[in-house]
mmCIF file of C-alpha atoms in Angstrom:
data_model
loop_
_atom_site.group_PDB
_atom_site.id
_atom_site.type_symbol
_atom_site.label_atom_id
_atom_site.label_comp_id
_atom_site.label_asym_id
_atom_site.label_seq_id
_atom_site.Cartn_x
_atom_site.Cartn_y
_atom_site.Cartn_z
ATOM 1 C CA MET A 1 -92.360 110.392 86.575
ATOM 2 C CA ILE A 2 -95.330 111.212 84.486
ATOM 3 C CA TYR A 3 -94.870 113.802 81.902
ATOM 4 C CA GLU A 4 -97.759 115.586 79.987
ATOM 5 C CA ALA A 5 -96.756 115.428 76.217
ATOM 6 C CA GLU A 6 -98.389 115.419 72.884
ATOM 7 C CA THR A 7 -95.207 114.339 70.950
ATOM 8 C CA PRO A 8 -91.887 112.381 71.754
ATOM 9 C CA LYS A 9 -90.181 115.633 71.132
ATOM 10 C CA GLU A 10 -92.313 117.387 73.876
ATOM 11 C CA TYR A 11 -91.726 114.303 76.151
ATOM 12 C CA ILE A 12 -87.801 114.714 75.851
ATOM 13 C CA GLU A 13 -88.017 118.589 76.357
ATOM 14 C CA GLN A 14 -89.527 117.932 79.838
ATOM 15 C CA LEU A 15 -86.731 115.749 81.116
ATOM 16 C CA PRO A 16 -83.757 116.531 83.092
ATOM 17 C CA LYS A 17 -80.927 117.395 80.843
ATOM 18 C CA GLU A 18 -78.987 114.501 81.922
ATOM 19 C CA ARG A 19 -81.686 112.319 80.708
ATOM 20 C CA GLN A 20 -82.580 113.906 77.450
ATOM 21 C CA GLU A 21 -79.546 112.614 75.563
ATOM 22 C CA ALA A 22 -80.034 108.982 76.778
ATOM 23 C CA ILE A 23 -83.732 108.995 75.712
ATOM 24 C CA GLN A 24 -83.067 110.643 72.358
ATOM 25 C CA LYS A 25 -80.489 108.248 71.614
ATOM 26 C CA LEU A 26 -82.735 105.269 72.489
ATOM 27 C CA ARG A 27 -85.329 106.773 70.337
ATOM 28 C CA THR A 28 -83.076 106.944 67.532
ATOM 29 C CA VAL A 29 -81.705 103.427 68.059
ATOM 30 C CA ILE A 30 -85.230 102.217 68.201
ATOM 31 C CA LYS A 31 -86.654 103.952 65.138
ATOM 32 C CA ASN A 32 -83.417 102.874 63.218
ATOM 33 C CA ASN A 33 -84.094 99.129 64.061
ATOM 34 C CA LEU A 34 -87.756 98.601 64.396
ATOM 35 C CA PRO A 35 -89.114 96.637 61.496
ATOM 36 C CA LYS A 36 -91.373 98.781 59.291
ATOM 37 C CA GLY A 37 -95.037 99.275 60.201
ATOM 38 C CA PHE A 38 -94.599 100.192 63.874
ATOM 39 C CA GLU A 39 -95.508 103.964 64.522
ATOM 40 C CA GLU A 40 -93.977 106.038 67.025
ATOM 41 C CA GLY A 41 -96.057 108.444 69.518
ATOM 42 C CA ILE A 42 -97.124 109.089 73.140
ATOM 43 C CA LEU A 43 -98.749 106.091 74.496
ATOM 44 C CA TYR A 44 -99.508 105.723 78.267
ATOM 45 C CA LYS A 45 -97.749 109.153 78.970
ATOM 46 C CA MET A 46 -94.502 107.594 77.435
ATOM 47 C CA ILE A 47 -92.882 107.384 74.238
ATOM 48 C CA GLY A 48 -94.467 104.456 72.441
ATOM 49 C CA TYR A 49 -93.989 102.195 69.411
ATOM 50 C CA PHE A 50 -97.165 100.271 68.441
ATOM 51 C CA VAL A 51 -99.249 98.775 65.609
ATOM 52 C CA PRO A 52 -101.546 101.760 64.223
ATOM 53 C CA LEU A 53 -105.147 101.003 64.039
ATOM 54 C CA SER A 54 -104.816 101.338 60.328
ATOM 55 C CA THR A 55 -102.926 97.972 60.226
ATOM 56 C CA TYR A 56 -104.615 96.263 63.289
ATOM 57 C CA PRO A 57 -108.167 97.807 63.753
ATOM 58 C CA ASN A 58 -108.844 95.685 66.683
ATOM 59 C CA GLY A 59 -106.349 97.577 68.724
ATOM 60 C CA TYR A 60 -105.531 96.702 72.306
ATOM 61 C CA HIS A 61 -108.547 94.546 73.815
ATOM 62 C CA CYS A 62 -108.125 96.230 77.243
ATOM 63 C CA GLN A 63 -108.682 99.816 75.729
ATOM 64 C CA PRO A 64 -110.689 99.603 72.631
ATOM 65 C CA GLY A 65 -109.442 102.482 70.084
ATOM 66 C CA THR A 66 -105.967 102.124 71.608
ATOM 67 C CA PRO A 67 -103.289 100.973 69.185
ATOM 68 C CA LEU A 68 -101.752 97.811 69.910
ATOM 69 C CA HIS A 69 -98.521 98.742 72.085
ATOM 70 C CA PHE A 70 -95.304 97.089 71.625
ATOM 71 C CA LEU A 71 -92.365 98.868 73.234
ATOM 72 C CA ASN A 72 -92.305 102.243 75.390
ATOM 73 C CA ILE A 73 -89.320 104.149 76.817
ATOM 74 C CA ALA A 74 -89.663 106.484 79.902
ATOM 75 C CA SER A 75 -87.785 108.528 82.117
ATOM 76 C CA GLN A 76 -88.700 107.424 85.784
ATOM 77 C CA LYS A 77 -87.444 108.817 89.050
ATOM 78 C CA ASN A 78 -84.461 106.635 89.445
ATOM 79 C CA SER A 79 -83.883 104.970 86.017
ATOM 80 C CA VAL A 80 -84.683 105.253 82.189
ATOM 81 C CA ASN A 81 -86.599 102.253 81.476
ATOM 82 C CA LEU A 82 -87.469 100.175 78.317
ATOM 83 C CA TYR A 83 -90.871 98.308 78.196
ATOM 84 C CA HIS A 84 -90.736 95.517 75.666
ATOM 85 C CA SER A 85 -93.838 93.491 75.264
ATOM 86 C CA GLY A 86 -92.097 90.968 73.138
ATOM 87 C CA ILE A 87 -89.724 89.981 75.913
ATOM 88 C CA TYR A 88 -92.739 89.377 78.153
ATOM 89 C CA SER A 89 -94.448 87.263 75.815
ATOM 90 C CA ASN A 90 -91.778 85.552 73.986
ATOM 91 C CA PRO A 91 -89.672 83.119 76.436
ATOM 92 C CA ALA A 92 -87.264 82.591 73.313
ATOM 93 C CA LEU A 93 -86.667 86.323 73.066
ATOM 94 C CA LEU A 94 -86.291 86.744 76.967
ATOM 95 C CA ASN A 95 -83.813 84.041 77.131
ATOM 96 C CA TRP A 96 -81.629 85.451 74.156
ATOM 97 C CA PHE A 97 -81.766 88.927 75.759
ATOM 98 C CA VAL A 98 -80.672 87.569 79.275
ATOM 99 C CA ALA A 99 -77.830 85.644 77.772
ATOM 100 C CA GLU A 100 -76.764 88.602 75.618
ATOM 101 C CA TYR A 101 -77.015 91.418 78.111
ATOM 102 C CA PRO A 102 -73.550 90.274 80.075
ATOM 103 C CA LYS A 103 -71.863 90.673 76.963
ATOM 104 C CA HIS A 104 -72.873 94.325 76.392
ATOM 105 C CA CYS A 105 -72.879 95.685 80.015
ATOM 106 C CA LYS A 106 -70.931 95.211 83.178
ATOM 107 C CA ARG A 107 -73.690 96.080 85.611
ATOM 108 C CA LYS A 108 -76.263 93.274 86.458
ATOM 109 C CA LEU A 109 -79.422 93.146 84.675
ATOM 110 C CA ASP A 110 -82.180 95.271 86.293
ATOM 111 C CA MET A 111 -85.541 93.680 84.800
ATOM 112 C CA GLY A 112 -89.028 93.353 85.561
ATOM 113 C CA LYS A 113 -91.633 91.463 83.387
ATOM 114 C CA SER A 114 -91.213 93.607 80.442
ATOM 115 C CA CYS A 115 -89.419 96.399 81.985
ATOM 116 C CA ILE A 116 -85.596 96.943 81.632
ATOM 117 C CA ARG A 117 -84.178 99.454 83.953
ATOM 118 C CA PHE A 118 -81.093 101.683 83.449
ATOM 119 C CA LYS A 119 -79.849 103.670 86.308
ATOM 120 C CA LYS A 120 -76.495 104.642 84.614
ATOM 121 C CA MET A 121 -77.277 106.463 81.299
ATOM 122 C CA GLU A 122 -73.646 105.797 80.096
ATOM 123 C CA GLU A 123 -74.127 101.963 80.685
ATOM 124 C CA ILE A 124 -77.306 101.624 78.206
ATOM 125 C CA PRO A 125 -76.427 98.925 75.701
ATOM 126 C CA PHE A 126 -77.645 100.798 72.721
ATOM 127 C CA ASP A 127 -76.319 98.078 70.229
ATOM 128 C CA LEU A 128 -78.057 95.403 72.161
ATOM 129 C CA ILE A 129 -81.197 97.343 72.377
ATOM 130 C CA GLY A 130 -80.960 97.979 68.635
ATOM 131 C CA GLU A 131 -80.881 94.151 67.998
ATOM 132 C CA LEU A 132 -83.659 93.432 70.204
ATOM 133 C CA CYS A 133 -85.827 95.921 68.568
ATOM 134 C CA SER A 134 -85.172 94.294 65.139
ATOM 135 C CA LYS A 135 -86.297 90.810 66.087
ATOM 136 C CA ILE A 136 -90.054 91.041 65.846
ATOM 137 C CA THR A 137 -92.010 92.330 62.967
ATOM 138 C CA VAL A 138 -95.474 93.794 62.991
ATOM 139 C CA ASP A 139 -97.011 90.523 61.799
ATOM 140 C CA GLU A 140 -95.339 88.354 64.120
ATOM 141 C CA TRP A 141 -96.280 90.761 66.932
ATOM 142 C CA ILE A 142 -99.927 90.544 65.997
ATOM 143 C CA THR A 143 -99.735 86.731 65.768
ATOM 144 C CA ILE A 144 -97.983 86.654 69.323
ATOM 145 C CA TYR A 145 -100.725 88.813 70.685
ATOM 146 C CA GLU A 146 -103.708 87.093 69.303
ATOM 147 C CA ASN A 147 -102.330 83.869 70.287
ATOM 148 C CA ALA A 148 -101.934 85.159 73.826
ATOM 149 C CA LEU A 149 -105.695 86.259 73.610
ATOM 150 C CA LYS A 150 -106.684 82.663 73.018
ATOM 151 C CA LYS A 151 -105.021 81.349 76.188
#
C-alpha cells in the first residue's frame, strides 16, 4: 500500500487501526536501537532510516540528492515489512539473522533479499529486530555501501 505522508506520525495515522500499534512499536524499537547518526523520515513513501546528506553528501548514487537509505518499515497489503539494506549487503549479518529468527518466532521466516514480512502483528520479534538494528553503525554502513559501488 502506498501512503502519502510527510512525517512518520502522518504515515502511521493513515494505517488501519490493527497496524498502527505494530508499526509504532517497530518504530520505537528501531529508534531505541539504531546507532547514533541515522535519521528518521519518510523515504520512498515509507518510514525510513538513513544517513543524512549532512553526514554523507554523496547520498544515494541512483538518486542524487537523496540520503543514503538503510532501513524502512511499511504497511503493505498483507503484511508489515521491514526492509534492511544491511541484511542484503552483508552475508554474515544475513546468516546471523536467519539463525536467530527461529529462536524468537514460531512462524517460518518470510523474507526476500532485504525484505522481512510479518503477516501476524502479534508475532513480530521486536527484541530480535532491535538487536538487528544495533549491528551496523553509520560509518560501517557507508563503508559497506562504498565497497559495493566499487564492485
